[in-house]
Coordinates of C-alpha atoms and ligand atoms in Angstrom, one line a residue:
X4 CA -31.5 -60.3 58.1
X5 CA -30.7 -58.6 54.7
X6 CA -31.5 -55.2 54.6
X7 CA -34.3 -54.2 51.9
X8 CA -32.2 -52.6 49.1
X9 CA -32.8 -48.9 48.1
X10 CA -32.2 -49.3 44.5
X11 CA -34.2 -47.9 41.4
X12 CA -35.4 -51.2 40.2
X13 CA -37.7 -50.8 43.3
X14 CA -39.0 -47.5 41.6
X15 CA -39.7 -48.9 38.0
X16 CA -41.1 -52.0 39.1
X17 CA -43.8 -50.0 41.6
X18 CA -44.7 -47.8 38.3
X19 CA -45.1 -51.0 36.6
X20 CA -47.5 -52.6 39.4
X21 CA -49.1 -48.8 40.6
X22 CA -49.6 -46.4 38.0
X23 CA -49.6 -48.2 34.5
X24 CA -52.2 -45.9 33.4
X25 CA -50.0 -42.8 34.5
X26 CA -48.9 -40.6 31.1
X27 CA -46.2 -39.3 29.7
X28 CA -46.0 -36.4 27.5
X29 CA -43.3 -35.5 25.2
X30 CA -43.0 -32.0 22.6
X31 CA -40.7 -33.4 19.4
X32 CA -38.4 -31.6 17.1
X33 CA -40.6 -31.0 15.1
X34 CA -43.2 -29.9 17.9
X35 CA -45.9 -32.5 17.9
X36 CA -46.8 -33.7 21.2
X37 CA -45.7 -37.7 21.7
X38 CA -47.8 -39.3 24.1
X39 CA -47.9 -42.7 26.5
X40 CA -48.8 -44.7 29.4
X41 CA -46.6 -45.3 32.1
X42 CA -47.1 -49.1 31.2
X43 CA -45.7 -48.4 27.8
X44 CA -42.4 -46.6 29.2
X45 CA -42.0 -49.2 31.8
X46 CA -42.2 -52.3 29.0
X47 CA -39.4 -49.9 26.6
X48 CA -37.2 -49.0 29.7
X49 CA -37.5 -52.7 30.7
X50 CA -36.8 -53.8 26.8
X51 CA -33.9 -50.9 26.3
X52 CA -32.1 -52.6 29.4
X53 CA -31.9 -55.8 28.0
X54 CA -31.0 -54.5 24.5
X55 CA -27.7 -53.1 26.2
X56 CA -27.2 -56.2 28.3
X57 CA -27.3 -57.5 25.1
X58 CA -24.8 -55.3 23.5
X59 CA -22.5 -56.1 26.2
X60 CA -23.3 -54.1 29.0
X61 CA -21.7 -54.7 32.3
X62 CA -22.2 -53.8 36.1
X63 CA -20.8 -50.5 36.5
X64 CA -20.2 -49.2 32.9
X65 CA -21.1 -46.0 31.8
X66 CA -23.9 -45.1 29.5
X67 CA -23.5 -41.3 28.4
X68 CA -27.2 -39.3 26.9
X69 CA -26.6 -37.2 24.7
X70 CA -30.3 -35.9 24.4
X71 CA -33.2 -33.3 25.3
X72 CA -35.7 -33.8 27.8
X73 CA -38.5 -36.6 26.8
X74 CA -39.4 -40.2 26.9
X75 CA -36.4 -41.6 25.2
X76 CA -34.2 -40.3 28.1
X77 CA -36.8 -41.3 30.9
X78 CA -36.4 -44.7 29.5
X79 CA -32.3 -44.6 29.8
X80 CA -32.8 -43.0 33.1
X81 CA -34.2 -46.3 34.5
X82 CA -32.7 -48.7 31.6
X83 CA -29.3 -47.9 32.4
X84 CA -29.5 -48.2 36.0
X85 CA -31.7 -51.2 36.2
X86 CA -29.4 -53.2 33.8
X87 CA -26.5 -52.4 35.9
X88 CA -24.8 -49.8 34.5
X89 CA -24.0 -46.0 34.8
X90 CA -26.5 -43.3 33.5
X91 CA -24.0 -40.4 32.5
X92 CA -26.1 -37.5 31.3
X93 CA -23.5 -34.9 28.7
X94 CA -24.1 -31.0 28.9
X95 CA -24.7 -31.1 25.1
X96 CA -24.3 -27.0 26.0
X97 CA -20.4 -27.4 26.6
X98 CA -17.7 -27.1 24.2
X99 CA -17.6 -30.2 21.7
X100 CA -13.4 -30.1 23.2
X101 CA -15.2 -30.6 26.7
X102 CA -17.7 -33.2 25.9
X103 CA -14.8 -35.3 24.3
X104 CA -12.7 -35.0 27.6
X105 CA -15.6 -35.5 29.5
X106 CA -16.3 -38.9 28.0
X107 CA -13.0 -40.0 27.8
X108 CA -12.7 -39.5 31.4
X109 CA -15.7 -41.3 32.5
X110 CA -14.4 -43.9 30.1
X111 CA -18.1 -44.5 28.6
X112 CA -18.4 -47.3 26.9
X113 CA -21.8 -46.7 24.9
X114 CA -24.0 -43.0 24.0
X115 CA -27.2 -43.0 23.0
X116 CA -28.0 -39.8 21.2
X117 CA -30.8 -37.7 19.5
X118 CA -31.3 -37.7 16.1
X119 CA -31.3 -34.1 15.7
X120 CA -27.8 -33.8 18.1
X121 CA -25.7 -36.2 15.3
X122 CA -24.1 -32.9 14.0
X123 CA -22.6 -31.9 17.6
X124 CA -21.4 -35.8 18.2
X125 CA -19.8 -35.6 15.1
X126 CA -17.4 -33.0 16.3
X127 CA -16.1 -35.0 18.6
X128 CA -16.7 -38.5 17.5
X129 CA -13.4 -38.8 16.0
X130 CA -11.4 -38.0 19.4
X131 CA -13.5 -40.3 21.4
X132 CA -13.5 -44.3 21.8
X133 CA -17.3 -45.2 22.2
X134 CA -18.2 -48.4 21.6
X135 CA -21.9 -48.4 20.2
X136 CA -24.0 -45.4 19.7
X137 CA -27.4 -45.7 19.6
X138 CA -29.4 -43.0 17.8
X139 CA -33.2 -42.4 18.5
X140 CA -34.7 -41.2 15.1
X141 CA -36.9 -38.5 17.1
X142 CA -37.2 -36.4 13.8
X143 CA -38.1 -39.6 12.1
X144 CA -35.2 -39.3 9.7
X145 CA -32.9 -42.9 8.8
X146 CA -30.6 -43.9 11.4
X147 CA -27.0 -43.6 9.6
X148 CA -26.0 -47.5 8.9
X149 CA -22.4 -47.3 11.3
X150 CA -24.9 -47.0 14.4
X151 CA -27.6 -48.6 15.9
X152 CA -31.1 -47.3 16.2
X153 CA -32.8 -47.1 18.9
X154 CA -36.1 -48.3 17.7
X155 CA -35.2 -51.2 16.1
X156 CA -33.3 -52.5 19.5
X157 CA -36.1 -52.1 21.3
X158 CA -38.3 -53.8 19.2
X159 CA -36.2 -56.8 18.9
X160 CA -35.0 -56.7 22.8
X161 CA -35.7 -59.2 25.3
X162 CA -37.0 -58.0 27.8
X163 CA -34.5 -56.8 31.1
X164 CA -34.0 -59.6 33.2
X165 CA -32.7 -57.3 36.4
X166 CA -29.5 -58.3 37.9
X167 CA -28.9 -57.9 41.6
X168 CA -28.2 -54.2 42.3
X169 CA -26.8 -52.6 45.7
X170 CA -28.1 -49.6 46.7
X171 CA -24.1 -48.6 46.8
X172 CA -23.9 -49.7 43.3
X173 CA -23.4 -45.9 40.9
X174 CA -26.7 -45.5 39.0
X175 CA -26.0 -42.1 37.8
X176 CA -22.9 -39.6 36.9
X177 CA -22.7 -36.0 36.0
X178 CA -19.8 -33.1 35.4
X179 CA -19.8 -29.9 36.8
X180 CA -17.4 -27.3 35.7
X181 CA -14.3 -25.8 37.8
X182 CA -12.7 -22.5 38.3
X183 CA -9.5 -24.0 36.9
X184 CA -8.6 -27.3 35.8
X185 CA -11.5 -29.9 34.1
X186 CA -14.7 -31.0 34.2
X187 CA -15.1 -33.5 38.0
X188 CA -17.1 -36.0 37.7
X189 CA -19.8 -37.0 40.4
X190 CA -21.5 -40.4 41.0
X191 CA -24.8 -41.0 42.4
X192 CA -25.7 -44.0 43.9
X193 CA -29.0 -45.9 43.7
X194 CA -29.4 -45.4 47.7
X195 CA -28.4 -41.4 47.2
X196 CA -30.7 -41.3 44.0
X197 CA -33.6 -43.1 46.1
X198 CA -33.6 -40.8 49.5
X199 CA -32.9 -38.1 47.6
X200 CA -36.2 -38.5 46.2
X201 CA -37.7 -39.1 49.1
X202 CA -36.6 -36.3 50.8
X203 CA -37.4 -33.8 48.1
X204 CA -41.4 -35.3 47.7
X205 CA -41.7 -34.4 51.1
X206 CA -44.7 -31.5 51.2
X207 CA -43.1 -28.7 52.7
X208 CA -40.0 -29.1 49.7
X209 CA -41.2 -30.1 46.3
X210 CA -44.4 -31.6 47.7
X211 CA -44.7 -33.7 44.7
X212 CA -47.4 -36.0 44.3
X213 CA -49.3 -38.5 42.4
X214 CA -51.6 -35.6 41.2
X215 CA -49.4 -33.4 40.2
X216 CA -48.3 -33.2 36.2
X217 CA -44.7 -32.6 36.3
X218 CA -42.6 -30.5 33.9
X219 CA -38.6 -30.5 34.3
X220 CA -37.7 -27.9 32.1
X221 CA -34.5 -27.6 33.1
X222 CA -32.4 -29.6 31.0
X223 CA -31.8 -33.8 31.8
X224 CA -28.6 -32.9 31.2
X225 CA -28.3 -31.3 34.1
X226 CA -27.7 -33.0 37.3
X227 CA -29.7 -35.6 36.2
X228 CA -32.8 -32.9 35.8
X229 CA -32.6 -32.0 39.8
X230 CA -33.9 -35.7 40.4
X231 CA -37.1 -34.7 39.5
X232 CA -38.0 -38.1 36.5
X233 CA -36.8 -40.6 39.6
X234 CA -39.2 -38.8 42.1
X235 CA -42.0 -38.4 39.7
X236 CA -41.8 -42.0 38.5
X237 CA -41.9 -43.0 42.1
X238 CA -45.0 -41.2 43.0
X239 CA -46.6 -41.7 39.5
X240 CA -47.0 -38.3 38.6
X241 CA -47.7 -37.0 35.2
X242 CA -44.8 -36.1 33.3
X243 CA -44.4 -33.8 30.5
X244 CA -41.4 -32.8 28.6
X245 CA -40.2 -30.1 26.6
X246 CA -38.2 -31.3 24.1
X247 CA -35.8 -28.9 22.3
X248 CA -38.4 -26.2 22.5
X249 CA -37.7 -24.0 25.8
X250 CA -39.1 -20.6 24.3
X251 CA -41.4 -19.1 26.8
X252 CA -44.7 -19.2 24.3
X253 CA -43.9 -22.9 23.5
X254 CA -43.4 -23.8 27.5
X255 CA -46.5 -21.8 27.9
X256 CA -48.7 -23.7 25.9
X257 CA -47.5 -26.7 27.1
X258 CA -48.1 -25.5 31.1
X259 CA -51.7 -24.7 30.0
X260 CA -52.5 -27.6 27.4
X261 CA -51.2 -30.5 30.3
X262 CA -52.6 -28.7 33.4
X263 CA -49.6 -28.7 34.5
X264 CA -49.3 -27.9 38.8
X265 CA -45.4 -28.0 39.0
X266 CA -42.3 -27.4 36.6
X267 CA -38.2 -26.9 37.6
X268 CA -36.1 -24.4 36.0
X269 CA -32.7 -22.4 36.3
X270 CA -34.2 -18.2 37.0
X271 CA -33.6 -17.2 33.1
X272 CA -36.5 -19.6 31.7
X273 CA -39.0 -18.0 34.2
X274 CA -37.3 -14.5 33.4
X275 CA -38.5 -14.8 29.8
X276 CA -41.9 -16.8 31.1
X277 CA -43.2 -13.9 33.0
X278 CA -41.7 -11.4 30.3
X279 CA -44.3 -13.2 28.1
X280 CA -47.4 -13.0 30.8
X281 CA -46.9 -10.1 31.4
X282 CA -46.1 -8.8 27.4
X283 CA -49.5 -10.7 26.6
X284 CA -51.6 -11.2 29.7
X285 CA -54.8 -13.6 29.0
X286 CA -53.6 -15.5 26.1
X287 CA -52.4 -18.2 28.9
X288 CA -54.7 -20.3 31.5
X289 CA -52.4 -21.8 33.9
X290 CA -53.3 -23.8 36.9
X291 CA -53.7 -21.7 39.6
X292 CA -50.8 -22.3 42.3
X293 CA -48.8 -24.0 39.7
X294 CA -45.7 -24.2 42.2
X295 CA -42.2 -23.3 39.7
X296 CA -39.4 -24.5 41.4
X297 CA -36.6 -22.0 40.6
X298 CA -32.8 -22.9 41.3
X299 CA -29.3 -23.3 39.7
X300 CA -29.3 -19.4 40.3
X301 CA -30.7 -16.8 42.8
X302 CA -34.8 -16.3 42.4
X303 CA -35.1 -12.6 42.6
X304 CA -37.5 -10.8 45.0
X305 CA -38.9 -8.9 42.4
X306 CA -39.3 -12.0 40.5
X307 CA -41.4 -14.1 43.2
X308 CA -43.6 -11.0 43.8
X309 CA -44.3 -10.7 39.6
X310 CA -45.4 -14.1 39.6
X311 CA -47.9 -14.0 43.0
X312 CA -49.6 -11.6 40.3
X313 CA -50.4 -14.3 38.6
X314 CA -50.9 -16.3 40.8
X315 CA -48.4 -18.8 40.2
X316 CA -45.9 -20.0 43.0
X317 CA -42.6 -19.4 42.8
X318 CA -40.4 -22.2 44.9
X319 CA -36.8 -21.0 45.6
X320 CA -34.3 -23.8 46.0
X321 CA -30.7 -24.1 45.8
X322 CA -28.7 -27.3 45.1
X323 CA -25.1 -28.0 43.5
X324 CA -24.1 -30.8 41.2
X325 CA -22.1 -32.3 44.1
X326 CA -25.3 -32.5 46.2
X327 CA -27.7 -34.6 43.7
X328 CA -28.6 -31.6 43.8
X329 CA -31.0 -30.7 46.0
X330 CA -30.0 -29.7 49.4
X331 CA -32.6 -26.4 50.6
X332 CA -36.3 -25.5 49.7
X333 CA -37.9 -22.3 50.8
X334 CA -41.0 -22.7 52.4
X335 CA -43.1 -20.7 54.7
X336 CA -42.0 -22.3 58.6
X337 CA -44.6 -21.5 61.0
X338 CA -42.5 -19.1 62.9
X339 CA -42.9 -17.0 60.4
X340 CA -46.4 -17.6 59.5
X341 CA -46.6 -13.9 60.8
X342 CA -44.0 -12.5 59.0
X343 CA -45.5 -8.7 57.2
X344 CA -45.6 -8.8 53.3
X345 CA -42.6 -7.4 52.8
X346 CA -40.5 -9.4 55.5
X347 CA -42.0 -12.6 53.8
X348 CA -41.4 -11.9 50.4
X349 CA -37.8 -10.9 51.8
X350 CA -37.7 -14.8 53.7
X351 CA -39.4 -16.4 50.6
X352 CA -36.0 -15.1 48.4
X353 CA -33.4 -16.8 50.6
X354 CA -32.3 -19.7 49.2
X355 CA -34.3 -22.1 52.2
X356 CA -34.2 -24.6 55.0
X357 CA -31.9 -27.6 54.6
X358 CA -34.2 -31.2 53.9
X359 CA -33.9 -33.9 56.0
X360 CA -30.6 -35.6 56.8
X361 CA -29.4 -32.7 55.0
X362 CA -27.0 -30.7 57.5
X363 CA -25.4 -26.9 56.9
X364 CA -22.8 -24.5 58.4
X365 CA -21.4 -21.5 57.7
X366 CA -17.6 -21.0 58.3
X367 CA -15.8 -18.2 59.5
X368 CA -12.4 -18.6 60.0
X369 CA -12.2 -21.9 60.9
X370 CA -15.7 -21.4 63.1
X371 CA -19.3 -22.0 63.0
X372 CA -21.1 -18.3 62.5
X373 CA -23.9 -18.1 64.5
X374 CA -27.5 -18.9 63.4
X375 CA -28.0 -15.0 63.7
X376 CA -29.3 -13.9 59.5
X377 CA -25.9 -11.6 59.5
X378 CA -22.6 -13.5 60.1
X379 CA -21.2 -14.8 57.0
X380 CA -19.2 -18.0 56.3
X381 CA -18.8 -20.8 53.5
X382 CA -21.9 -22.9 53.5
X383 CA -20.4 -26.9 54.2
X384 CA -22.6 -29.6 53.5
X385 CA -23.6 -33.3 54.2
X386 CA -25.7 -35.9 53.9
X387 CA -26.6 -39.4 52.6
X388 CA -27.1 -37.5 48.9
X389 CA -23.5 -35.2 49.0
X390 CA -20.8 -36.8 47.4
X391 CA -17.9 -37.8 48.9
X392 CA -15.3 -37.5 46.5
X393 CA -14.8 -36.4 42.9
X394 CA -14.5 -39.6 40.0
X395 CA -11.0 -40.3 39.6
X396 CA -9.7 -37.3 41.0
X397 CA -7.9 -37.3 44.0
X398 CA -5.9 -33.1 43.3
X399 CA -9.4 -31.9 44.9
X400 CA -9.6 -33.7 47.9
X401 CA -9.4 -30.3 50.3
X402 CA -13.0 -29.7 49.2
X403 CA -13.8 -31.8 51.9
X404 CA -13.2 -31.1 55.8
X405 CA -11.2 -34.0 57.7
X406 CA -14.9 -34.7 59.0
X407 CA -16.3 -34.9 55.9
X408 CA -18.2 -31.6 54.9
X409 CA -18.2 -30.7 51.3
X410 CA -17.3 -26.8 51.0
X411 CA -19.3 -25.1 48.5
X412 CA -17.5 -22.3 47.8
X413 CA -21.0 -20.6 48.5
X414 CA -20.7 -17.8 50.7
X415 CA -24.2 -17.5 52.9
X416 CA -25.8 -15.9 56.3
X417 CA -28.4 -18.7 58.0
X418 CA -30.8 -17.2 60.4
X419 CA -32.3 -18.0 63.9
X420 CA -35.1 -20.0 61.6
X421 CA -32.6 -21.8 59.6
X422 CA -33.1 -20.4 56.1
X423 CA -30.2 -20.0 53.9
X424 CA -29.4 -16.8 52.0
X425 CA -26.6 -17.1 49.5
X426 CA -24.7 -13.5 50.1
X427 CA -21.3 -14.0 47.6
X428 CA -19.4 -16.9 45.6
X429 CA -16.0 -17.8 46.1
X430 CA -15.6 -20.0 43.3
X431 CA -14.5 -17.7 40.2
X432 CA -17.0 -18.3 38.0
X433 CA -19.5 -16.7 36.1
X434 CA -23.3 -18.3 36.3
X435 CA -25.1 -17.1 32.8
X436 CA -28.6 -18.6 32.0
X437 CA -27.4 -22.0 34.7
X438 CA -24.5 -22.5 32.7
X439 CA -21.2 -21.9 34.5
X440 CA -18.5 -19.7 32.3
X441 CA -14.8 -20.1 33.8
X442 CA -13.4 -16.7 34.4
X443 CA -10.4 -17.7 34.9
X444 CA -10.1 -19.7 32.0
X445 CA -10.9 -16.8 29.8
X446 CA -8.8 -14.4 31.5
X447 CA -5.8 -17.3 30.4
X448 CA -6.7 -17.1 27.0
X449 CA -6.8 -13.4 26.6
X450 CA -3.6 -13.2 28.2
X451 CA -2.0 -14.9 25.5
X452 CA -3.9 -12.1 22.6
X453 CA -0.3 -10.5 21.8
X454 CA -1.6 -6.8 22.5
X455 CA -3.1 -8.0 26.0
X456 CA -0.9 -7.1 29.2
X457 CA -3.4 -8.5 31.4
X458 CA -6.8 -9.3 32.2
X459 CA -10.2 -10.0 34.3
X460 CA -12.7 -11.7 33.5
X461 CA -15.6 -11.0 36.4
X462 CA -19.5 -11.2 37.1
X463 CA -21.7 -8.7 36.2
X464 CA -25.8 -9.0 36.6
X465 CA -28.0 -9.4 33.3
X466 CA -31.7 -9.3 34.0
X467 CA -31.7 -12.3 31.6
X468 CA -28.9 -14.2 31.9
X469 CA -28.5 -13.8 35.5
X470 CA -24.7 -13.1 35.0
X471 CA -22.7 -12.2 32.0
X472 CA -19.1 -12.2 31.6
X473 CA -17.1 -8.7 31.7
X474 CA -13.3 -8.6 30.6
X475 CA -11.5 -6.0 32.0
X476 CA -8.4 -5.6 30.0
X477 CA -5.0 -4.0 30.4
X478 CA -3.1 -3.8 27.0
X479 CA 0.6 -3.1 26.4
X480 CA 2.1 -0.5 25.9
X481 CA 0.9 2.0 22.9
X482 CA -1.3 -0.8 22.0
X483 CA -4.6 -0.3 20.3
X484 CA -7.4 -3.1 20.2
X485 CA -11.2 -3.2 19.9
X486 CA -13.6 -5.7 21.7
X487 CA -14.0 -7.5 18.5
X488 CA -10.4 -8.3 18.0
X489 CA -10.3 -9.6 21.0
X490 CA -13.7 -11.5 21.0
X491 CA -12.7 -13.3 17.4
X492 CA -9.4 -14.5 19.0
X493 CA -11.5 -16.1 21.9
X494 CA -14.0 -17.5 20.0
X495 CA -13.1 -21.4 18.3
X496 CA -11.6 -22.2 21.7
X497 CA -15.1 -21.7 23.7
X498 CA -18.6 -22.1 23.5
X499 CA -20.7 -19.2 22.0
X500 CA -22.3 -18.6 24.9
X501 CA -19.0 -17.4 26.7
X502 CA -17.7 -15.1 24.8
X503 CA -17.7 -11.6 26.6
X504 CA -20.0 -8.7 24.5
X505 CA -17.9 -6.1 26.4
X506 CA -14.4 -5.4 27.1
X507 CA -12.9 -2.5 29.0
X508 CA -9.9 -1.2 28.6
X509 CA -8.0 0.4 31.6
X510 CA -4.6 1.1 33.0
X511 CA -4.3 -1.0 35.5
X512 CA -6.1 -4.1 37.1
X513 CA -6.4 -4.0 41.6
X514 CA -4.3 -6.4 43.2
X515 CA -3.8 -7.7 47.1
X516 CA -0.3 -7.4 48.4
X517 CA 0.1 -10.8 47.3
X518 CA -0.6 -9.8 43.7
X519 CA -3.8 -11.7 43.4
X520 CA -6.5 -9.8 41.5
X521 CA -8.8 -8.5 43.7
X522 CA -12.4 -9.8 42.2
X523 CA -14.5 -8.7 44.3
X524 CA -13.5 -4.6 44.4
X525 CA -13.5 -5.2 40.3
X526 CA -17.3 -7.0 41.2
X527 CA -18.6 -4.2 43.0
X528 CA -16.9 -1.4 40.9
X529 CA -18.8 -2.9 37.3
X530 CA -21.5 -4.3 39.5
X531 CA -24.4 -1.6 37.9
X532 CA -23.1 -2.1 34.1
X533 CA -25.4 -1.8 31.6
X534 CA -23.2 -1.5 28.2
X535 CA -24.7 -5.8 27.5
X536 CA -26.4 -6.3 24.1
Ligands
AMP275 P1 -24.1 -26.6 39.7 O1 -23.2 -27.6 40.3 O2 -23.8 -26.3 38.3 O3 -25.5 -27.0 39.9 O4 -23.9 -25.2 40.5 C1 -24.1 -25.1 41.9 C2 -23.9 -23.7 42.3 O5 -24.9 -22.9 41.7 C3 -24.0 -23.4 43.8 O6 -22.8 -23.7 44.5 C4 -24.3 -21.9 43.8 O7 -23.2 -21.2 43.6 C5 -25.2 -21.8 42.5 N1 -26.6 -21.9 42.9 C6 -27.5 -22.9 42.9 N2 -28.7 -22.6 43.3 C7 -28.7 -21.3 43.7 C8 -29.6 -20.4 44.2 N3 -30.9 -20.7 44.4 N4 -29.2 -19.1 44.5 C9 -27.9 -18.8 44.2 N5 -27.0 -19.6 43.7 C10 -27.3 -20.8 43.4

């Protein structure tokens, strides 16, 4: 007998039979609210299918967004898939230089874009081969005549006749940076997608539900928004999106105008949220127990306790590109039911228990640690939702064991209960406001400033941010050079966002016997710095 197929055509068509009357909720550019049924996003996602098949869409190509969160990307996030192809979200956050490589590597074949994000396609439109790109006139402003818009296919599609999909078959791709080299690329399945979902709307994880109003604020560019619009649609949850607007007042208002019970974000969007509470207590009514699922980075003690203030729920979870993402959720496990305040709030800050099918260790020198909240090793995954290899990229096969566990590069303690808590990184990176900064690809470009000898680029915590970039700098000899200098010479070859505000200068930069630099004595020396703007 065939097996029933775990696909997302399954999904839309059950929103399409279940929950027609369902809404959606979308802030614009120009920061009126869009609103619609489920039925309505079901009949465009069904007609936006069709109107690629009818551009030439076939099984398996890729379909890059190049967009903010609301009903124009829900709609791709079910078009694509269930016409076939390959929903590849861009970090429209990265270096135009990145996004170029990034879609010449996943060789996509069509983009549909905002409106309002034409100027940032345009600086790397000429140095890319995209076929069609389909613009969706949010702002309401002409659709440029070289391009197609978005509107008018839908209005003249026919309507998605579904071919047959596998629940093998790619639905979904996504980049995450590296410490060196580019951009990997990692493909979700329809089957990963699906019980990803599943696991994650289980009640003692996200615990998402039909009654719930949904809001993903963090961005559906990243990791195809922590699965959250493919669970949501499958339970027929409310769903309301921010738009461009991810200011604390304007997420406020929207958390209190749509009721909302549950929203998703990297640690700096709630770092500014409760910065605003608590700047301006009672000009917000928010559900009570609205559950904020906080990952990407580590959720602070200090910030779970602020927010129990207010009564509002603070859900730590931690996930990586390579794991769809979601691979822990804290929650209270009866053992510890018992737990005093201050041992709970101390559990409730660990990064959580694995979800089902999902399976951890930690490594220590090639053995398991013990279960014991103390011995340290890498965390290695796996599952039915972790990837199994990087797209087209065969140099980074060692991140997998010969028995297939995906190492992290997280370094982490799990105790007798089975919580995770993330203790160090290995992976030389810098994580500021979710987005990852490559150290070591800074520390190569200010090596070649002509007054630099050499220099370190490390970590160092930034109540907002989470992490900021330091460059620790050795010049040569009887040179002179101010933080500045050196920040204009970095700055047309990387985003804004990470360019270091502080230098410092010394005479010499620690190294191991080998000669590597040692990071993490230059972490902990800088690790109470304060000098950030
Ligand atoms: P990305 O692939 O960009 O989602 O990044 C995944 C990485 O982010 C993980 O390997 C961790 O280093 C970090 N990360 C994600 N969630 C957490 C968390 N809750 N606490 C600490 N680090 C986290």
């Amino acid at each position: 007998m065939m097996q029933f197929p775990l696909t997302l055509v399954h999904v839309l068509e059950r929103a399409e039979k279940l929950f027609g009357r369902s809404e959606i909720v979308s802030r614009l550019p120009d920061r009126g609210l869009h609103r619609y049924s489920y039925a309505e996003f079901c009949r465009r996602a069904r007609a936006l299918g069709g109107a690629l098949q009818s551009l030439g869409l076939e099984r398996g190509d890729r379909v890059a967004t190049l967009m903010w969160n609301h009903y124009a990307h829900l709609e791709a996030y079910f078009a694509v898939p269930c016409a076939g192809g390959v929903l590849h979200t861009l970090n429209l956050r990265l270096h135009p230089d990145d996004i170029a490589y990034i879609v010449g590597h996943a060789r996509d074949r069509f983009l549909i874009v905002d409106d309002v994000l034409l100027p940032l396609f345009e600086k790397f439109r000429a140095t890319v081969g995209i076929e069609k790109v389909i613009v969706v006139p949010l702002s309401g402003s002409p659709v440029p005549g070289q391009h197609e818009d978005y509107e008018a296919l839908i209005a003249r599609s026919e309507r998605l006749s579904m071919p047959a999909i596998h629940e093998e078959d790619a639905a979904g791709m996504c980049y995450t940076s590296g410490t060196t080299g580019r951009p990997k690329g990692v493909i979700y399945s329809h089957r990963s997608i699906v019980l990803h979902s599943l696991a994650t709307a289980t009640v003692d994880y996200l615990g998402l539900g039909n009654g719930d109003a949904v809001c993903p604020v963090v961005p559906m560019f990243h990791v195809n928004a922590w699965g959250i619009p493919f669970t949501a649609v499958m339970m027929g949850a409310k769903l309301v999106f921010p738009g461009p607007h991810l200011d604390a007042p304007s997420l406020l208002d929207l958390f209190q105008g749509e009721r909302m019970t549950l929203t998703a974000g990297v640690p700096t969007i709630w770092m500014a949220i409760l910065q605003a509470l608590e700047s301006e207590p009672g000009r917000w009514r928010l559900e009570r127990g609205l559950r904020m699922v906080v990952g990407g980075a580590a959720a602070a003690e200090s910030m779970i306790r602020a927010f129990d203030k207010f009564g509002l729920r603070v859900i730590h979870g931690w996930g990586m590109t390579e794991t769809s993402p979601v691979g822990t959720v804290n929650f209270v496990k009866r053992e510890t039911v018992a737990l005093s305040g201050d041992e709970r709030y101390a559990a409730r800050a660990k990064q959580g228990i694995p979800l089902p099918f999902f399976e951890v260790r930690a490594m220590s020198a090639g053995d398991e640690a013990p279960w014991d909240g103390s011995t340290m090793g890498e965390l290695q995954v796996r599952g039915p939702w972790v990837a199994a290899a990087y797209h087209e990229l065969a140099a980074e096969a060692d991140k997998w064991t010969a028995d297939g566990w995906f190492r992290t590069g997280d370094i982490v303690t799990i105790d007798p209960c089975g919580y995770v808590k993330i203790t160090d990184r290995m992976k030389d990176l810098v994580k500021s406001g979710g987005e990852w900064i490559s150290s070591v690809d800074l520390e190569g470009a200010l090596a070649g400033h002509p007054k630099v000898a050499e220099a370190a680029v490390v970590a160092v915590p930034h109540t907002h941010w989470g992490e900021r970039p330091l460059a620790i700098v050795v010049l040569e000899n009887g040179e002179s050079a101010t933080a500045e200098e050196l920040r204009d010479f970095l700055a047309p070859r990387f985003a804004k966002f990470w360019l270091p505000e502080n230098f410092v200068f010394v005479g010499e930069i620690p190294r191991t016997s080998t000669g590597k630099v040692m990071k993490a004595k230059l972490r902990e020396q800088f690790k109470d710095w304060k000098k950030l703007e």
